[in-house]
mmCIF file of C-alpha atoms in Angstrom:
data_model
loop_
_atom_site.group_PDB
_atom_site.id
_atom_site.type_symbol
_atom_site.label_atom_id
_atom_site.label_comp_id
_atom_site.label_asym_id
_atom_site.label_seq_id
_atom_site.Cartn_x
_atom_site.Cartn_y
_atom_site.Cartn_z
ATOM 1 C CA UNK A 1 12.464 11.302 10.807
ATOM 2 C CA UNK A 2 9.886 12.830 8.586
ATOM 3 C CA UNK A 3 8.406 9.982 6.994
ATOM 4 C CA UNK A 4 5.053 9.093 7.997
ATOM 5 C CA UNK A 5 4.463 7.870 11.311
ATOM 6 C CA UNK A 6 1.545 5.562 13.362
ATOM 7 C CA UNK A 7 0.610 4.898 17.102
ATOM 8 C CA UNK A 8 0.989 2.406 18.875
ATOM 9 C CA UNK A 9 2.416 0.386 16.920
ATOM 10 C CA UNK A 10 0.878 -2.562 18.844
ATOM 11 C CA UNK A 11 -2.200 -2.538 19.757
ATOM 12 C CA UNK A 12 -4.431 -5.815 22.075
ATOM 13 C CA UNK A 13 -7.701 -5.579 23.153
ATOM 14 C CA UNK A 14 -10.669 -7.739 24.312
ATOM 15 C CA UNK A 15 -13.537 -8.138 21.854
ATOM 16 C CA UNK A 16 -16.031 -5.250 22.108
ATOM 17 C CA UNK A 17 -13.821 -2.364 23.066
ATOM 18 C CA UNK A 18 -13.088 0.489 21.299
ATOM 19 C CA UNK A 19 -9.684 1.486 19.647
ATOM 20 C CA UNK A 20 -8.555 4.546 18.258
ATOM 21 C CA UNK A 21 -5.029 5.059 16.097
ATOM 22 C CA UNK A 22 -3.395 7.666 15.160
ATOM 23 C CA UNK A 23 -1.762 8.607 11.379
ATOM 24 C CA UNK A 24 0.774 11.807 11.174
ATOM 25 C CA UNK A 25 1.637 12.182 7.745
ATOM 26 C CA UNK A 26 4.099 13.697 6.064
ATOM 27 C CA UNK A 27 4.271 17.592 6.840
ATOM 28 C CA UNK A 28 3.462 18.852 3.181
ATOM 29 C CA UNK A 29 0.973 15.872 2.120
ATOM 30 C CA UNK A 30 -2.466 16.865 1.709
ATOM 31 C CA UNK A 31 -4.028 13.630 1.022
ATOM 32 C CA UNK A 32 -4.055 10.993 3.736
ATOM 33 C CA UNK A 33 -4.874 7.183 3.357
ATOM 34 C CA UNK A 34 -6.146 4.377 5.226
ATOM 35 C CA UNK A 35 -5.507 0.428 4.647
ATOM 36 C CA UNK A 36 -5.792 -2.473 6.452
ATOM 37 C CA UNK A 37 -3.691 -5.391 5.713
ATOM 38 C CA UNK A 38 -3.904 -9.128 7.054
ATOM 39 C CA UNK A 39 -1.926 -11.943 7.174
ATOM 40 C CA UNK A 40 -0.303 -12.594 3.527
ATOM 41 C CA UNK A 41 -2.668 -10.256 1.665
ATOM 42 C CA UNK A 42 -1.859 -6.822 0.041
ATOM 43 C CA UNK A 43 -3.243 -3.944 1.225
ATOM 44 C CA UNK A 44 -7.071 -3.511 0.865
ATOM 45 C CA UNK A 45 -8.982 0.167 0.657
ATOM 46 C CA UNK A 46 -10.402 1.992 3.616
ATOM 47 C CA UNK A 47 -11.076 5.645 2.927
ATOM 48 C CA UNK A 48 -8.986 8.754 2.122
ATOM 49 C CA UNK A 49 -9.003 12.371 3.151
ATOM 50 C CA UNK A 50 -8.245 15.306 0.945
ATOM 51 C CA UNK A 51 -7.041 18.224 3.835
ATOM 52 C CA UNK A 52 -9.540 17.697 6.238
ATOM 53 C CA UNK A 53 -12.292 16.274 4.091
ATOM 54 C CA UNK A 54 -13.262 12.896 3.996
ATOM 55 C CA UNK A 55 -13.832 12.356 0.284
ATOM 56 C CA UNK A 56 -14.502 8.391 -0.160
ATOM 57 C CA UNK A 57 -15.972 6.383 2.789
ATOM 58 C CA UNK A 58 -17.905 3.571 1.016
ATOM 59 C CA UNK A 59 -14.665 1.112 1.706
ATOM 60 C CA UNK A 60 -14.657 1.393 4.953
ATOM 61 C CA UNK A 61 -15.880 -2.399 6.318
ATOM 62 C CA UNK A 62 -19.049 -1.403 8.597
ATOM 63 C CA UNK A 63 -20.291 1.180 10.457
ATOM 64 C CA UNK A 64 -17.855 0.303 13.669
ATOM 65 C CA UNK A 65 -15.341 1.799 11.405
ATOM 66 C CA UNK A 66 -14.719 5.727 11.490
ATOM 67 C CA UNK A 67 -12.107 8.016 10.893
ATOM 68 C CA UNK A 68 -11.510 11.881 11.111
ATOM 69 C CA UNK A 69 -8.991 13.989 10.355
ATOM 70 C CA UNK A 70 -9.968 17.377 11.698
ATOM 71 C CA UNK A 71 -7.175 20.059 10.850
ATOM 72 C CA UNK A 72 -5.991 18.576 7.795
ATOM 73 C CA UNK A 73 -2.918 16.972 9.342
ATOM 74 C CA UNK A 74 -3.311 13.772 11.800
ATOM 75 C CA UNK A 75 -5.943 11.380 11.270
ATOM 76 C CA UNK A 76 -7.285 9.127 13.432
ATOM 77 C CA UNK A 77 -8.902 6.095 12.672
ATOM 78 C CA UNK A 78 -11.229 4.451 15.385
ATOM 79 C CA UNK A 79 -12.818 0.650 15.556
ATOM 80 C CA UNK A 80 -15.940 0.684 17.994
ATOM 81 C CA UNK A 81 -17.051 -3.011 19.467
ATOM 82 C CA UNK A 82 -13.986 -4.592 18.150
ATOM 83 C CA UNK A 83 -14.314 -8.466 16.749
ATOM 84 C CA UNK A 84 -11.508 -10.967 16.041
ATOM 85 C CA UNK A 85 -11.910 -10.217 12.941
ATOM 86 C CA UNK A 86 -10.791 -6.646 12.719
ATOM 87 C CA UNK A 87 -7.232 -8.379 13.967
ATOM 88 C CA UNK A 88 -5.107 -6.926 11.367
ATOM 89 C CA UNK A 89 -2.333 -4.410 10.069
ATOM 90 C CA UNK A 90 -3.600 -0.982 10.113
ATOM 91 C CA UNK A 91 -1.427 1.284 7.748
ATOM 92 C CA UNK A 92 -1.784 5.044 7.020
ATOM 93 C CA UNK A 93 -0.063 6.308 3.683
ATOM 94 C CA UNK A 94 -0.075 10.112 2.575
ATOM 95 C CA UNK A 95 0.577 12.092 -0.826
ATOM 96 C CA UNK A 96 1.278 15.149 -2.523
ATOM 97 C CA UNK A 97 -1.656 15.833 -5.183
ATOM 98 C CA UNK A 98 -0.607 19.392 -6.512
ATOM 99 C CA UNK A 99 -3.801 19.124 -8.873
ATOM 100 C CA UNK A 100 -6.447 17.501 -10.360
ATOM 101 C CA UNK A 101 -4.783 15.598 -13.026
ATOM 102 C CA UNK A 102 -1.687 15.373 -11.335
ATOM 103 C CA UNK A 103 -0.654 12.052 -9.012
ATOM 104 C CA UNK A 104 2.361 11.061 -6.609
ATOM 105 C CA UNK A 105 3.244 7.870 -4.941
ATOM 106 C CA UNK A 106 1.695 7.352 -1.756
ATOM 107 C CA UNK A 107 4.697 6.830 1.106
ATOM 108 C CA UNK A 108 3.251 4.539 4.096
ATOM 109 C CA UNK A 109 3.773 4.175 8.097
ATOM 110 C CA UNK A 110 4.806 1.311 9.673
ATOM 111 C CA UNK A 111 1.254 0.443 10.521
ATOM 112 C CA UNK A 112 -0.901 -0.619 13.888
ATOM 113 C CA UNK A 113 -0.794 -4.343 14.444
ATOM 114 C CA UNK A 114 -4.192 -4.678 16.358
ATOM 115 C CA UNK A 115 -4.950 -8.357 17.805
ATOM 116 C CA UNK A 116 -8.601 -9.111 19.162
ATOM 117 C CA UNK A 117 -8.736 -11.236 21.590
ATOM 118 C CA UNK B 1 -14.178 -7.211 -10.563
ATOM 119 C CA UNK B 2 -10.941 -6.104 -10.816
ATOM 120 C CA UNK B 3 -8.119 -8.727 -9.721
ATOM 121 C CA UNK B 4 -4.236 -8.451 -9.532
ATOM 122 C CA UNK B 5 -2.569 -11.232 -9.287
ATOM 123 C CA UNK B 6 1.283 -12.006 -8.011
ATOM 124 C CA UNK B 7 2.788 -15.226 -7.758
ATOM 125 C CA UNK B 8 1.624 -16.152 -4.253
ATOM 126 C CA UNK B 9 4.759 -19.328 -4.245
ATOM 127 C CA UNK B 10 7.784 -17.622 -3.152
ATOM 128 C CA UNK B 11 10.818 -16.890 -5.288
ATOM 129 C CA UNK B 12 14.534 -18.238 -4.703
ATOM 130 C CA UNK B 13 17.031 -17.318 -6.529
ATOM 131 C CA UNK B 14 21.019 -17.002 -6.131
ATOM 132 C CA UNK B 15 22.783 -14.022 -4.960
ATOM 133 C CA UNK B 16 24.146 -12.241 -8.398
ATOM 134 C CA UNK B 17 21.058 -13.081 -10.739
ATOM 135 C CA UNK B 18 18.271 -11.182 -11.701
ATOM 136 C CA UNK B 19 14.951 -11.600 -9.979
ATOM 137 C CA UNK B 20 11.977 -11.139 -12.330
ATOM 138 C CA UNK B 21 8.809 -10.675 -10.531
ATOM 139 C CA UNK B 22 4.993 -10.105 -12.006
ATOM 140 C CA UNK B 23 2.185 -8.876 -11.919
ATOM 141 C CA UNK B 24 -1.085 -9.377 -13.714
ATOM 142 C CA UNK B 25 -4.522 -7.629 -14.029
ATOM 143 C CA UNK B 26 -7.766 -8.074 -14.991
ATOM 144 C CA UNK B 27 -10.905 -6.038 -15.186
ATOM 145 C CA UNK B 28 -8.805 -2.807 -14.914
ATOM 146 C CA UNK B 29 -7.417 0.450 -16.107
ATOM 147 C CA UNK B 30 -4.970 1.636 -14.665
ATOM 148 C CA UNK B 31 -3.411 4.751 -15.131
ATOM 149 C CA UNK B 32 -0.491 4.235 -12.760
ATOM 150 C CA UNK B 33 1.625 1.417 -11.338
ATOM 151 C CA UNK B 34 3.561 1.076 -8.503
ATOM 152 C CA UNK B 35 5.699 -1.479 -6.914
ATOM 153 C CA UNK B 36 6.223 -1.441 -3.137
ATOM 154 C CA UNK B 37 8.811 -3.670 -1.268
ATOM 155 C CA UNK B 38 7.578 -4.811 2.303
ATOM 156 C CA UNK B 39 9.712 -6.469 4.881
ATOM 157 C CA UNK B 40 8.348 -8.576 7.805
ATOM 158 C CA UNK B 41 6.199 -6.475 10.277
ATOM 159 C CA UNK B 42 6.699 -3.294 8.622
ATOM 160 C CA UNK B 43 4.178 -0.909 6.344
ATOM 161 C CA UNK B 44 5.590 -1.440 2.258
ATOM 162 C CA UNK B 45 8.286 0.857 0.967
ATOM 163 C CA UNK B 46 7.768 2.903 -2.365
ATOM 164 C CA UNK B 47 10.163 1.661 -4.948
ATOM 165 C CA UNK B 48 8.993 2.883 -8.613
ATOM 166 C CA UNK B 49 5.849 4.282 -10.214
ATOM 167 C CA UNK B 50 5.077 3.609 -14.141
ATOM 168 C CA UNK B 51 1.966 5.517 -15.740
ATOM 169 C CA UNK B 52 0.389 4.088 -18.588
ATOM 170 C CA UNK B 53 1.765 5.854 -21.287
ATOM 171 C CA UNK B 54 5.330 4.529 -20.681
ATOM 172 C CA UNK B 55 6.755 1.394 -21.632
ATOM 173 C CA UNK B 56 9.629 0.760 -18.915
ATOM 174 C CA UNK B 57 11.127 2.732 -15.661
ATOM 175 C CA UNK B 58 14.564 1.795 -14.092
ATOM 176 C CA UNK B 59 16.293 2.854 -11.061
ATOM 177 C CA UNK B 60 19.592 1.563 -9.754
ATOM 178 C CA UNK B 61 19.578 -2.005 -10.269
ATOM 179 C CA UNK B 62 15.166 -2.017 -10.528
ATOM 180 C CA UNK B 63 13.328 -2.114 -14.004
ATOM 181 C CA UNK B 64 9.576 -2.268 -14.466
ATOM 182 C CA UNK B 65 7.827 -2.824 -17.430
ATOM 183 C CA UNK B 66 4.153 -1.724 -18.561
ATOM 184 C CA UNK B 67 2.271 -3.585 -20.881
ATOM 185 C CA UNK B 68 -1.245 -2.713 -20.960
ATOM 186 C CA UNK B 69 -2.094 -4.850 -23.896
ATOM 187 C CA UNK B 70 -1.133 -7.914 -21.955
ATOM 188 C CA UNK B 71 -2.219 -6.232 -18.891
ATOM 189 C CA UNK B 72 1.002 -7.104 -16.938
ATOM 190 C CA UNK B 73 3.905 -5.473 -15.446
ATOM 191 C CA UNK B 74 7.139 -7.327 -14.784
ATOM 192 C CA UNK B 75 9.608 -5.724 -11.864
ATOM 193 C CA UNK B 76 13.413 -6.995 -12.346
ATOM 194 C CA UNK B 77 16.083 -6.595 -9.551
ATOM 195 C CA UNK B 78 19.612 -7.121 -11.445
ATOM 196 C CA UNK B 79 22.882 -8.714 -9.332
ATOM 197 C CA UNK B 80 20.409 -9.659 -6.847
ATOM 198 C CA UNK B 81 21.616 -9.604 -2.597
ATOM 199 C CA UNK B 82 20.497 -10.907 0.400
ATOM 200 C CA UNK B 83 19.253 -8.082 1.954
ATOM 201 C CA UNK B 84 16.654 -7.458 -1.544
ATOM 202 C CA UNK B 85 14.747 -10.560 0.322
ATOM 203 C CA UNK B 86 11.045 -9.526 0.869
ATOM 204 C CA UNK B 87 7.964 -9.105 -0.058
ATOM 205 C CA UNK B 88 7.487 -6.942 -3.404
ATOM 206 C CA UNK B 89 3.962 -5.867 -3.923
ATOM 207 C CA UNK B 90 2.322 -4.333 -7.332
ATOM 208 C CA UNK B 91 -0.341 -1.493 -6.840
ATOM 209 C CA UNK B 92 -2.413 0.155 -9.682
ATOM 210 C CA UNK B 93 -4.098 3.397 -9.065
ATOM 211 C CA UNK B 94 -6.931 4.644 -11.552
ATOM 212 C CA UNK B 95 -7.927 8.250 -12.649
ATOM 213 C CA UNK B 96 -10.711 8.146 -10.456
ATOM 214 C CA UNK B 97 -10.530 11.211 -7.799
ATOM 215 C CA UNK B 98 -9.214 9.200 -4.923
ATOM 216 C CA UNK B 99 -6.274 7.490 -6.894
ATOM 217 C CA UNK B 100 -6.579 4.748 -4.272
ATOM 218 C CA UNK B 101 -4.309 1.796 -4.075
ATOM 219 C CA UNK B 102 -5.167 -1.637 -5.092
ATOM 220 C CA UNK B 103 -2.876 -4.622 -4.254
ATOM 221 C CA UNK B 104 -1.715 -7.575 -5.648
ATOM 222 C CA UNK B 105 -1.014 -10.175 -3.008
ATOM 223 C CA UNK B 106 2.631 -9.790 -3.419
ATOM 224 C CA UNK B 107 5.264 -12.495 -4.491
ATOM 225 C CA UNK B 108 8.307 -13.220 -1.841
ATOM 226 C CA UNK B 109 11.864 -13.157 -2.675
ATOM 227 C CA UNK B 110 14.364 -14.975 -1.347
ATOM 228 C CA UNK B 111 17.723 -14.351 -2.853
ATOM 229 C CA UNK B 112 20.657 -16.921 -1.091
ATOM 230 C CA UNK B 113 24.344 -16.132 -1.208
#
């Protein structure tokens, strides 16, 4: 399978632990992409990486959010001090941008369900 | 601030007729669209991208349209089955650098044999 892929794929956890997941994209996508979904919402905005730089961060929902992606390839994003409200889908999505003015779809993961309990 | 908005009331239709879904913005300009089909449980599925400067896209038994006077897109599935049930989302994408997705809520189909 070379689409993109996520772990776990389930993820529960006590309020105020950490959580990390992890996003491998598709081998020749240089952009990488993270969402969160919840329950009968679309997709909302987290932050993106262009190779291994992290080029918009300001969507990200507080400063218990992070995310690296250190080689350019797998990302990881990590929740510190989880609440029950960070219960959500987590979903990763990478593209192809060949240049500046060019654009491709963006092909997503299955996603991390993460429940706070 | 920009808003997309999908009928949130599910659709039902019979299996054989065409399914129109859509999808309308405001405070936006998008350069792209996209539609995305998303099944329980699962991340959404890539199923056509419009830009601005086009009018309509089809593929297989999918059309999308573009109207960025009205600022809507509609998304038809022709001879409609069971297994097109889901969720069908809209996504615009900007010129900014990013080209990050937004999301319409999405609009449920439920096509019965």
């Amino acid at each position: 399978d070379t689409g993109v892929s996520q772990n776990p794929r389930h993820k529960i956890t006590k309020r105020g632990q950490n959580v990390t997941f992890r996003c491998d994209p598709i081998s020749e996508h240089n952009r990488l992409y993270w969402y969160r979904q919840t329950l009968g919402q679309g997709p909302e905005f987290l932050t993106y990486f262009q190779n291994e730089a992290q080029l918009e961060k300001s969507r990200l929902l507080s400063d218990r959010f992070s995310a690296e992606r250190p080689k350019g390839s797998f990302s990881t994003l990590e929740i510190q001090r989880t609440e029950q409200g960070d219960s959500a889908m987590y979903l990763c999505a990478s593209s192809r941008q060949l240049a500046v003015s060019s654009y491709n779809e963006q092909f997503f993961g299955p996603g991390t369900r993460l429940t706070v309990l | 601030s920009q808003k997309i908005e999908q009928n949130s009331e599910a659709l039902n239709i019979q299996e054989g007729k065409t399914a129109t879904l859509t999808c309308n913005y405001t405070n936006y300009s998008p350069a792209y669209l996209q539609w995305y089909r998303q099944d329980p449980g699962r991340g959404p599925v890539f199923l056509l991208l419009i830009r601005e400067n086009e009018k309509e896209k089809r593929k297989e038994r999918l059309k999308v349209t573009f109207d960025t006077t009205l600022k809507q897109s509609l998304f038809h599935i022709t001879a409609s089955q069971p297994a097109d049930s889901a969720t069908y989302l809209c996504a615009l994408a900007g010129n900014n650098a990013g080209n990050m997705l937004t999301f319409g809520g999405g609009t449920r189909l439920m096509v019965k044999p």
